Amino acid sequence: MQPFTLSIETDAGTYRHGFHLGTIERLARELAEEICLKRRPQRGTRIVTVALCRFESIVDVFDGKDWSNALLSKFAEEAA
């Protein structure tokens, strides 16, 4: 099974991190959230978002508060 990987967007730009987040989506999301909220990139930049990737595509994006797919679902429910 293809592992989840991490893409990090900082205020200095975006880069693909080679960090393997595992193959279980729930755990991969937890690790991505922890990295976004608790880790500091080098050279004093700050993390803006982290993206959960799989098969060279973005699965979801975390902005430090919510996952984008969760927000889209919430807005769709409110609009219905």
PDB file of C-alpha atoms in Angstrom:
ATOM      1  CA  MET A   1       0.000   0.000   0.000  1.00  0.00           C
ATOM      2  CA  GLN A   2       1.258   3.478  -0.863  1.00  0.00           C
ATOM      3  CA  PRO A   3       2.261   5.519   2.229  1.00  0.00           C
ATOM      4  CA  PHE A   4       1.059   9.000   3.048  1.00  0.00           C
ATOM      5  CA  THR A   5       3.744  11.679   2.808  1.00  0.00           C
ATOM      6  CA  LEU A   6       3.895  15.278   3.940  1.00  0.00           C
ATOM      7  CA  SER A   7       4.104  18.554   2.030  1.00  0.00           C
ATOM      8  CA  ILE A   8       4.824  21.617   4.170  1.00  0.00           C
ATOM      9  CA  GLU A   9       4.028  25.201   3.203  1.00  0.00           C
ATOM     10  CA  THR A  10       5.961  27.785   5.184  1.00  0.00           C
ATOM     11  CA  ASP A  11       5.920  31.552   4.901  1.00  0.00           C
ATOM     12  CA  ALA A  12       9.125  31.108   2.856  1.00  0.00           C
ATOM     13  CA  GLY A  13       7.585  28.698   0.311  1.00  0.00           C
ATOM     14  CA  THR A  14       6.440  25.113  -0.151  1.00  0.00           C
ATOM     15  CA  TYR A  15       8.529  21.984  -0.028  1.00  0.00           C
ATOM     16  CA  ARG A  16       7.944  18.251  -0.049  1.00  0.00           C
ATOM     17  CA  HIS A  17       9.134  16.615   3.082  1.00  0.00           C
ATOM     18  CA  GLY A  18      10.299  13.032   2.695  1.00  0.00           C
ATOM     19  CA  PHE A  19       8.682  12.093   5.988  1.00  0.00           C
ATOM     20  CA  HIS A  20       6.719   8.838   5.735  1.00  0.00           C
ATOM     21  CA  LEU A  21       3.441   9.187   7.672  1.00  0.00           C
ATOM     22  CA  GLY A  22       2.437   5.532   7.354  1.00  0.00           C
ATOM     23  CA  THR A  23      -0.405   3.856   5.496  1.00  0.00           C
ATOM     24  CA  ILE A  24      -3.244   4.387   7.998  1.00  0.00           C
ATOM     25  CA  GLU A  25      -5.004   7.653   7.188  1.00  0.00           C
ATOM     26  CA  ARG A  26      -6.178   8.443  10.732  1.00  0.00           C
ATOM     27  CA  LEU A  27      -2.646   8.124  12.103  1.00  0.00           C
ATOM     28  CA  ALA A  28      -1.157  10.040   9.170  1.00  0.00           C
ATOM     29  CA  ARG A  29      -3.554  12.930   9.870  1.00  0.00           C
ATOM     30  CA  GLU A  30      -2.613  12.943  13.568  1.00  0.00           C
ATOM     31  CA  LEU A  31       1.093  13.079  12.721  1.00  0.00           C
ATOM     32  CA  ALA A  32       0.551  15.869  10.169  1.00  0.00           C
ATOM     33  CA  GLU A  33      -1.410  17.894  12.753  1.00  0.00           C
ATOM     34  CA  GLU A  34       1.324  17.410  15.353  1.00  0.00           C
ATOM     35  CA  ILE A  35       4.007  18.517  12.904  1.00  0.00           C
ATOM     36  CA  CYS A  36       1.975  21.587  11.933  1.00  0.00           C
ATOM     37  CA  LEU A  37       1.233  22.627  15.496  1.00  0.00           C
ATOM     38  CA  LYS A  38       4.411  21.674  17.369  1.00  0.00           C
ATOM     39  CA  ARG A  39       7.359  21.650  14.981  1.00  0.00           C
ATOM     40  CA  ARG A  40       9.355  24.643  13.858  1.00  0.00           C
ATOM     41  CA  PRO A  41      10.968  24.724  10.431  1.00  0.00           C
ATOM     42  CA  GLN A  42      14.556  25.860  10.130  1.00  0.00           C
ATOM     43  CA  ARG A  43      15.704  29.457   9.810  1.00  0.00           C
ATOM     44  CA  GLY A  44      12.857  31.002  11.775  1.00  0.00           C
ATOM     45  CA  THR A  45      10.117  30.447   9.208  1.00  0.00           C
ATOM     46  CA  ARG A  46       6.664  29.402  10.341  1.00  0.00           C
ATOM     47  CA  ILE A  47       4.463  26.607   9.028  1.00  0.00           C
ATOM     48  CA  VAL A  48       1.350  27.907   7.244  1.00  0.00           C
ATOM     49  CA  THR A  49      -0.213  24.585   6.175  1.00  0.00           C
ATOM     50  CA  VAL A  50       0.660  20.927   5.851  1.00  0.00           C
ATOM     51  CA  ALA A  51      -0.721  18.728   3.095  1.00  0.00           C
ATOM     52  CA  LEU A  52      -1.306  15.015   3.368  1.00  0.00           C
ATOM     53  CA  CYS A  53      -0.205  13.423   0.080  1.00  0.00           C
ATOM     54  CA  ARG A  54      -0.589   9.976  -1.448  1.00  0.00           C
ATOM     55  CA  PHE A  55       0.163   8.704  -4.958  1.00  0.00           C
ATOM     56  CA  GLU A  56       1.802  12.091  -5.728  1.00  0.00           C
ATOM     57  CA  SER A  57      -1.549  13.871  -5.134  1.00  0.00           C
ATOM     58  CA  ILE A  58      -2.804  16.007  -2.271  1.00  0.00           C
ATOM     59  CA  VAL A  59      -5.385  14.181  -0.157  1.00  0.00           C
ATOM     60  CA  ASP A  60      -6.182  17.016   2.276  1.00  0.00           C
ATOM     61  CA  VAL A  61      -4.691  20.204   3.740  1.00  0.00           C
ATOM     62  CA  PHE A  62      -4.482  21.200   7.434  1.00  0.00           C
ATOM     63  CA  ASP A  63      -4.188  24.909   8.302  1.00  0.00           C
ATOM     64  CA  GLY A  64      -3.565  24.540  12.025  1.00  0.00           C
ATOM     65  CA  LYS A  65      -7.284  24.520  12.866  1.00  0.00           C
ATOM     66  CA  ASP A  66      -9.206  22.374  10.389  1.00  0.00           C
ATOM     67  CA  TRP A  67      -8.721  19.987   7.503  1.00  0.00           C
ATOM     68  CA  SER A  68      -9.981  21.521   4.240  1.00  0.00           C
ATOM     69  CA  ASN A  69     -12.200  18.529   3.339  1.00  0.00           C
ATOM     70  CA  ALA A  70     -13.894  18.778   6.743  1.00  0.00           C
ATOM     71  CA  LEU A  71     -14.564  22.469   6.159  1.00  0.00           C
ATOM     72  CA  LEU A  72     -15.998  21.784   2.697  1.00  0.00           C
ATOM     73  CA  SER A  73     -18.311  19.124   4.160  1.00  0.00           C
ATOM     74  CA  LYS A  74     -19.427  21.501   6.912  1.00  0.00           C
ATOM     75  CA  PHE A  75     -20.222  24.280   4.423  1.00  0.00           C
ATOM     76  CA  ALA A  76     -22.125  21.833   2.193  1.00  0.00           C
ATOM     77  CA  GLU A  77     -24.225  20.681   5.162  1.00  0.00           C
ATOM     78  CA  GLU A  78     -24.994  24.265   6.169  1.00  0.00           C
ATOM     79  CA  ALA A  79     -25.999  25.152   2.603  1.00  0.00           C
ATOM     80  CA  ALA A  80     -28.378  22.166   2.338  1.00  0.00           C
TER      81      ALA A  80
END
